[in-house]
XYZ file of C-alpha atoms in Angstrom:
339
model
C 0.000 0.000 0.000
C 1.438 3.419 -0.894
C 2.488 5.479 2.062
C 1.502 9.123 2.247
C 2.211 11.713 4.926
C 0.166 14.910 4.902
C 1.960 17.980 6.135
C -0.222 20.700 7.552
C 0.493 24.369 7.139
C 1.872 25.240 10.525
C 2.113 28.329 12.609
C 0.935 27.141 15.989
C 0.246 29.162 19.089
C 1.580 28.931 22.548
C 0.788 25.287 23.294
C 3.943 23.365 22.474
C 3.970 19.735 21.496
C 6.379 17.556 23.355
C 9.162 17.114 20.816
C 12.953 16.632 20.947
C 16.135 18.274 19.888
C 19.734 18.811 20.690
C 21.166 22.072 21.959
C 24.036 22.637 19.560
C 27.333 23.932 20.844
C 30.260 25.633 19.215
C 32.813 23.501 20.991
C 35.227 21.481 18.901
C 35.405 18.500 21.211
C 36.184 15.110 19.776
C 33.613 12.358 19.593
C 34.040 9.161 21.501
C 32.595 5.729 22.094
C 29.719 5.683 24.523
C 27.920 3.251 26.746
C 24.207 3.363 26.043
C 21.209 2.570 28.190
C 19.309 0.672 25.541
C 20.035 -3.029 25.675
C 19.440 -5.743 23.121
C 18.904 -9.208 24.510
C 19.685 -12.518 22.869
C 15.981 -13.030 22.174
C 15.734 -9.716 20.333
C 14.468 -7.651 23.267
C 15.350 -3.955 23.192
C 14.767 -2.056 26.432
C 14.121 1.649 26.040
C 13.995 4.379 28.670
C 16.571 2.870 31.013
C 18.402 5.132 33.486
C 16.339 8.101 32.300
C 15.856 9.592 35.774
C 12.115 9.839 35.276
C 12.194 11.228 31.733
C 10.837 7.959 30.321
C 9.054 4.782 31.362
C 11.358 1.790 30.983
C 9.817 -0.512 28.378
C 11.033 -3.773 26.850
C 10.197 -4.288 23.171
C 10.530 -7.435 21.076
C 12.313 -6.638 17.816
C 13.780 -9.179 15.412
C 15.782 -8.850 12.216
C 13.705 -8.546 9.053
C 15.758 -10.278 6.375
C 14.057 -8.529 3.459
C 15.059 -5.166 4.918
C 18.575 -6.056 6.059
C 19.221 -7.370 2.543
C 18.909 -3.772 1.321
C 21.936 -2.657 3.345
C 25.171 -1.745 1.578
C 27.499 -4.736 1.452
C 30.109 -3.031 3.630
C 27.604 -2.488 6.450
C 26.288 -6.049 6.238
C 29.840 -7.381 6.352
C 30.781 -5.254 9.375
C 27.754 -6.492 11.295
C 27.328 -3.201 13.109
C 25.655 0.172 12.727
C 27.724 3.117 13.967
C 25.288 5.671 15.361
C 26.195 9.302 15.954
C 24.714 11.402 18.761
C 25.468 15.139 18.791
C 24.853 15.562 22.512
C 28.225 16.607 23.900
C 29.138 18.294 26.169
C 26.122 18.628 28.461
C 23.447 16.471 26.847
C 19.884 17.472 26.052
C 17.113 15.521 27.763
C 14.989 13.792 26.700
C 16.886 13.451 23.395
C 20.271 12.302 24.618
C 21.869 12.730 28.031
C 23.893 11.024 30.734
C 21.769 8.526 32.621
C 21.105 8.255 36.318
C 24.240 6.144 36.774
C 26.234 9.258 35.774
C 27.993 7.521 32.887
C 25.567 5.859 30.468
C 24.074 7.599 27.435
C 20.289 7.426 27.437
C 17.614 9.279 25.482
C 14.831 8.887 22.962
C 17.042 9.222 19.884
C 19.560 6.537 20.745
C 16.702 4.238 21.765
C 15.099 4.517 18.326
C 18.489 4.029 16.677
C 18.949 0.743 18.509
C 15.462 -0.427 17.598
C 16.299 0.275 13.949
C 19.605 -1.576 14.279
C 17.732 -4.607 15.638
C 15.424 -4.653 12.604
C 18.506 -4.484 10.381
C 20.193 -7.328 12.261
C 23.121 -5.103 13.210
C 24.967 -4.502 16.463
C 24.534 -0.828 17.435
C 27.643 1.157 18.310
C 26.952 4.661 19.648
C 29.436 7.522 19.464
C 28.901 10.950 21.003
C 30.023 14.228 19.469
C 29.418 17.926 19.710
C 26.795 19.038 17.197
C 29.298 20.232 14.582
C 31.520 17.192 14.938
C 28.594 14.838 14.477
C 28.424 15.972 10.842
C 32.199 15.752 10.550
C 31.874 12.152 11.707
C 29.262 11.384 9.058
C 31.330 13.119 6.374
C 34.474 11.185 7.298
C 32.774 7.803 7.501
C 33.383 7.423 11.252
C 29.594 7.427 11.666
C 27.090 5.522 9.532
C 24.024 7.453 10.600
C 23.108 10.317 12.883
C 20.098 9.941 15.171
C 20.216 13.293 16.913
C 17.125 15.383 16.183
C 18.462 16.387 12.784
C 16.015 18.417 10.720
C 15.475 17.493 7.089
C 16.407 20.577 5.035
C 16.999 21.119 1.347
C 20.414 22.592 2.106
C 21.489 19.478 4.010
C 20.302 17.274 1.150
C 23.295 18.535 -0.828
C 25.481 16.369 1.434
C 23.177 13.929 3.220
C 20.262 11.566 2.696
C 17.368 11.221 5.104
C 14.864 8.768 6.540
C 12.235 10.714 8.472
C 10.828 9.473 11.783
C 9.352 12.334 13.837
C 7.766 15.746 13.495
C 10.033 18.735 14.026
C 8.572 21.667 15.933
C 10.457 24.544 17.524
C 9.460 26.527 20.593
C 10.276 29.697 22.478
C 10.792 29.357 26.233
C 10.556 32.319 28.599
C 10.302 32.883 32.323
C 6.801 32.106 33.539
C 6.394 35.676 34.749
C 7.141 37.097 31.290
C 4.059 38.335 29.383
C 5.715 37.883 25.969
C 4.323 35.358 23.491
C 5.320 34.470 19.939
C 2.252 34.213 17.718
C 3.999 33.096 14.527
C 4.749 36.648 13.345
C 8.475 37.441 13.356
C 7.706 41.075 14.192
C 6.893 39.965 17.745
C 10.674 39.507 18.171
C 11.499 43.190 17.651
C 13.540 44.513 20.552
C 14.055 41.073 22.083
C 17.222 39.158 22.971
C 16.980 35.471 22.114
C 19.383 32.577 22.556
C 19.717 29.786 19.998
C 22.081 26.881 19.360
C 24.832 27.584 16.822
C 24.707 25.611 13.577
C 21.132 24.452 14.119
C 18.065 24.682 11.948
C 16.412 26.979 14.474
C 19.378 29.346 14.219
C 18.836 29.603 10.480
C 15.165 30.473 10.971
C 15.924 32.996 13.717
C 18.619 34.727 11.662
C 16.196 34.938 8.747
C 13.769 36.786 11.001
C 16.585 38.975 12.302
C 17.414 39.991 8.721
C 13.797 40.866 7.998
C 13.593 43.018 11.112
C 16.800 44.837 10.204
C 15.311 45.771 6.844
C 12.408 47.292 8.760
C 14.728 49.255 11.038
C 14.100 46.984 14.034
C 16.531 45.012 16.173
C 16.655 41.400 17.288
C 19.688 40.426 19.364
C 20.815 36.799 19.064
C 23.069 35.296 21.737
C 24.905 31.974 21.914
C 25.964 29.895 24.908
C 28.091 26.778 25.212
C 25.468 24.580 26.813
C 21.934 24.484 28.163
C 22.999 25.298 31.721
C 24.553 28.563 30.560
C 21.469 29.343 28.486
C 19.131 28.931 31.432
C 21.382 30.941 33.738
C 21.126 33.762 31.192
C 17.338 33.387 31.023
C 16.961 33.358 34.797
C 19.145 36.462 35.187
C 17.337 38.429 32.488
C 20.257 38.516 30.061
C 17.993 37.007 27.410
C 14.244 37.243 26.928
C 13.750 33.793 25.463
C 15.407 30.638 24.230
C 14.444 29.247 20.808
C 14.961 25.516 20.524
C 13.440 22.089 19.895
C 10.036 21.676 21.516
C 10.793 18.399 23.345
C 13.865 19.741 25.096
C 12.147 22.916 26.146
C 8.945 21.159 27.198
C 11.026 18.817 29.351
C 12.837 21.755 30.955
C 9.553 23.504 31.769
C 8.481 20.473 33.810
C 11.842 20.460 35.590
C 11.724 24.180 36.394
C 8.261 24.105 37.957
C 8.639 24.627 41.682
C 12.030 26.310 41.351
C 12.560 30.034 42.041
C 12.583 30.664 38.267
C 9.854 28.574 36.610
C 9.561 28.847 32.847
C 6.828 28.382 30.256
C 6.489 27.685 26.546
C 5.742 30.910 24.682
C 4.955 29.959 21.094
C 5.705 27.313 18.509
C 6.871 27.184 14.881
C 7.490 24.398 12.379
C 11.098 23.454 11.767
C 10.416 23.624 8.016
C 8.967 27.123 7.982
C 5.469 28.559 7.985
C 3.931 26.395 5.258
C 5.520 22.946 5.711
C 5.587 20.522 8.618
C 9.187 20.015 9.666
C 10.558 16.493 9.971
C 13.347 14.938 12.006
C 15.295 12.263 10.147
C 18.010 9.668 10.429
C 20.909 11.214 8.528
C 23.529 9.407 6.431
C 26.096 10.537 3.905
C 24.591 11.216 0.494
C 25.005 8.217 -1.777
C 25.608 5.841 1.139
C 22.600 3.722 0.240
C 21.393 3.749 3.844
C 18.319 5.972 3.626
C 15.988 3.325 2.158
C 16.811 0.448 4.545
C 16.648 2.899 7.459
C 13.246 4.134 6.290
C 11.980 0.603 5.729
C 13.150 -0.394 9.216
C 11.343 2.585 10.770
C 8.187 1.733 8.810
C 8.398 -1.830 10.092
C 8.513 -0.466 13.652
C 5.499 1.733 12.853
C 3.541 -1.161 11.347
C 4.249 -3.499 14.285
C 3.371 -0.899 16.930
C 6.874 -0.734 18.423
C 7.333 2.828 17.174
C 4.224 3.948 19.089
C 5.477 2.192 22.230
C 8.842 3.970 21.902
C 7.095 7.344 21.618
C 4.850 6.553 24.579
C 7.800 5.550 26.735
C 9.389 8.949 26.120
C 6.146 10.985 26.287
C 6.522 12.017 22.646
C 3.289 10.727 21.129
C 2.411 14.153 19.699
C 5.518 13.914 17.489
C 4.331 10.777 15.691
C 4.362 10.456 11.912
C 2.311 7.936 9.985
C 5.202 6.845 7.807
C 8.934 7.251 7.296
C 9.910 8.823 3.994
C 13.191 8.904 2.099
C 14.313 12.485 1.482
C 10.917 14.165 1.974
C 10.595 17.916 1.295
C 12.374 19.918 3.989
C 13.107 23.505 4.945
C 13.515 25.337 1.608
C 16.856 26.835 0.644
C 15.339 30.307 0.760
C 13.560 29.539 4.060
C 10.353 30.825 2.501
């Protein structure tokens, strides 16, 4: 049966869906091998949500290799017997996407859990490596990483170097102090006179800088600030150095729950699609262009959707509002002109 995914025109209001993303950093740290909290048993059981410190409900899922899908893999990957997965979550992590678990050493998070489910369908041993955001793409470019599962937005610009297999909706959100009256209603002019933090090298930075340019042409100012990690960002928000933080909805929604009851509670203050005003943004598994991985990755994700394991993964991580009905290979993404 043909698979179709309908994208709605999207400029949503202040209620943010629970989505996920990585706070990008400008650090040039090296990537490294990582323990991971998702385990694969001999009987094909993959446990998701382990060591999540309350961010997820630990759930064991039965997943077996699907020979017709693993046969689609490039010969070199089949021969190696492993799938090298890149996570751009250094240095501080970004719950619930990817972060250090409650044992203070193990990588856990929704993205690496899905990556390991996909690896099980492909009959491959997952090997997870952590990087800073920029170095994740360096790892893919150099061949050190087969595929990135790290809240990577499908964009037309990135398609010049990478191929995609979509698996989750991509929505972006503004977060402010709860006491702030400011709200983003989808109109960039609401940002005039504001100071906003964003992760360097991210899709949300591109959108924010586009708005900044439009405001400048109108004689208005938007100040954009960058910080090395989420802790620094929230210190700046709490102290009034910035008015808002613009980032992936899941990360920010998670932080709002964590800040409730603290001296500086925050709230979500408006949402926007990661693909612009007229196209639903999509998060995708990302491999080097021409690698031949996008189709088997997409087919593996669709198998998880069809068998209900995908829905159970989303439920475990409280991300059901991010669900897609199908995984697509290289679907339309954020346009080059960001229109």
